[in-house]
Amino acid sequence: MMEKSRHTRQLAVSLLFGLWFPCCLSQTTAPSRASVALTPSAAPQQLKVRLAGYPRKHNEGRIELFYKGEWGTICDDDFSIANANVLCRQLGFVSATGWTHSAKYGNGQGKIWLDNVLCNGGEKSIDLCKSRGWGNSDCTHDEDAGVVCKDERIPGFVDSNIIDAQVDEKKVEEVRLRPVVGTARRKLPITEGVVEVKHKDGWAQICDVGWTVKNTRVVCGMLGFPHERKVNKNFYKLYLERQKNLYLLRSVACLGSEVHLAACPLEFNRPNATATCAGGMPVVVSCMPGPLFMQNSSLKKKVKVSSNVRLKGGARLGEGRVEVLKDNEWGTVCDDRWSLLSASVVCRELGFGSAKEALTGARMGQGMGPIYMNEVKCVGNEKSIWNCPFKNITAEDCQHMEDAAVRCNIPYMGLENSIRIAGGRSSYEGRVEVQVGSKWGTVCSTGWTTKEALVACRQLGLGYAMHAVTETWYWDSSNVTEMVMSGVKCTGSEMALSQCQHHKTVNCQKAAAKFSAGVICSETASDLVLNASLVEQTVYIEDRPLHMLYCAAEEDCLSKSAAKANWPYGHRRLLRFSSQIHNIGRADFKPKAGRHSWVWHACHGHYHSMDVFTHYDLLNANGSKVAEGHKASFCLEDTECQEGVSKRYECANFGDQGITVGCWDLYRHDIDCQWLDITDVKPGNYIMQVVINPNYEVAESDFTNNGMKCNCKYDGHRIWLHNCHIGDAFSEEAEKRFEKYPGQINNRIS
């Protein structure tokens, strides 16, 4: 009932607001109540702020603040554009363009944290403005304030919508495992050793009297390990008795679900007192790494991670949008009540440690399939998110703009120490230098593509790869000139360049330093996905006369046999369909080439901004192509956008080309080249395949969803498509069944 009333209330508010005068978006003042004494409200060092509500764009919404472990709202009394400016800057936008009152984005829940807020506009945080104080309000949620921010980010700002451990890390600044065995010191990750806590300029130990397996679980989790294992204390006792130990912590009492040791009840020894550990010794733990971080390959096969939960769209290992498998189809999780406890369950079942951050508001991009879960409430010790209480949801409850994501703790592997970039204008770009042995040098740029750049940016910890640069003479500020790596070929999923294929001995045609490889990295990236069901709904066959196909032939949109046809007599048989290409990522999709190098095609009267934007193929049972087509992106533009998102790109008048986040580009079935030429194809069962951005010319956060496949049945006169789906939408089992479509094996009508 609560969910239904929430939706009804939001709809009513939206309708009422739509009937009001539009200037309400940037009201000057809302009605205020009786005057009260106002003072700045002390809050945690970095107050967390987020935008919420529906319907809204990504740069507007109801303001919510995280204080004392709980999200709450701000009352609209005395609210002003100055308040909105402070809040928008806290959210990473350059300024505010307006603000809203009377719960324009729907009523919030829980606390109303601030009321009668008065900012000058220059404050660094909303808690530095005058107000009635935290939790002191005479408002209801009907008066929740919202802001509209200018859609321009502060350069280098770290994004919002992040829930992390609200703990005083000064208590326990850093935790490490100190290995005692010589061989263990040289191998990463370190999985066993003495637990040590950073203390002043050195490291201190913890007394193991009363230490429990729950404490070990927390330590292993924060160090990136999903499980703990038994440790041979006797082995360590002899060694540690000979050491001088400094016991900082006398007692630790974790529940086991905490994501940081500082979140557990801790008892410290008094400063300057001679601390002992009567009847005990320093805590020693042993952790079990996930399969990705195991050195022992035979053990890797035995350890299984979840097959019905996955992370998508993240730039770094152990982060991404949470997707769950139900009835052989992947779907997402809505972020209502999303917490660190639920996020930690996901992280551990995937072979990582506890959750570093739980992310809301599609922080890792929007999914495309169903939304399966809402209000997930894990307690933290469940084996899988499927074991946690959750609500099945309807389309009214959640949108994909509320998809939940995680950032997991992962073991320290030291991979970032063997790579660096030099000479760039910012810390996100430069010429790549990889350490091989003790020597620093450059990387050969022959064959250097977006996939290799993606791995380099991941290893550097700088997010996604925006560009793979093959000439870096303008970044030549380093004295490193020797080339130490060539022939690099990555799949795109590796953790480091050293894990990619590469030449054993350097062999580079262009060995000069100015031709060494470089990267431009970014915290955000686009993500293109084809609407599979629309392809299935719009497919048909057309026999098109040759005299209507001169332009198409000029643009290489017909099969090779068309060149031998008796032009202009006869026809070509075309398999036609509509393509609706969505950008569900977190950055606009723009052509790699600038407009100065776009090619004008007089025949169709438009510019080509990419040589090849999509591949269309018909495959037989062996996977061989029986028909193919390619589509130059003759015009990338925003045809339509989801509610509340403005169009930014259009092709008319040599306009900017691209696809905005939350928008889609529609290529209708009736435009030139939007087809497969099947004139030479015999009747049979086939697989139709569409691949967007097939040459990886433009960086995306996820390339695994760029392909779409359909089962295709052709009887010589008519055509049917079945099971159209995005490349990664089905389970492995369902994908195998798809490949064995009836009649597929003998390639004949069944």
Short mmCIF file of N, CA and C in Angstrom, two decimals, residues 109 182 185 309 422 451 498 573 618 628:
data_model
loop_
_atom_site.label_atom_id
_atom_site.label_comp_id
_atom_site.label_asym_id
_atom_site.label_seq_id
_atom_site.Cartn_x
_atom_site.Cartn_y
_atom_site.Cartn_z
N GLN A 109 11.04 10.23 2.93
CA GLN A 109 10.68 9.39 4.08
C GLN A 109 11.68 9.64 5.20
N GLY A 182 58.83 -16.01 4.96
CA GLY A 182 59.58 -15.28 3.94
C GLY A 182 58.96 -15.33 2.56
N ARG A 185 55.91 -13.08 1.90
CA ARG A 185 56.14 -11.64 1.76
C ARG A 185 56.27 -11.21 0.30
N VAL A 309 24.33 -13.95 -9.87
CA VAL A 309 24.53 -12.53 -9.54
C VAL A 309 25.77 -12.07 -10.31
N ALA A 422 52.69 9.85 -18.40
CA ALA A 422 53.51 11.07 -18.30
C ALA A 422 53.16 12.05 -19.42
N LYS A 451 40.54 -1.38 -26.41
CA LYS A 451 40.59 -2.50 -25.45
C LYS A 451 41.86 -2.46 -24.60
N SER A 498 50.30 -6.48 -18.31
CA SER A 498 51.19 -7.65 -18.29
C SER A 498 50.41 -8.96 -18.44
N ARG A 573 16.49 -8.25 -52.80
CA ARG A 573 15.63 -8.63 -51.68
C ARG A 573 16.30 -8.17 -50.37
N LEU A 618 23.85 -12.10 -41.14
CA LEU A 618 23.03 -13.30 -41.07
C LEU A 618 24.00 -14.47 -41.05
N GLU A 628 25.55 -9.86 -45.21
CA GLU A 628 26.08 -8.85 -44.28
C GLU A 628 25.72 -7.45 -44.76
#
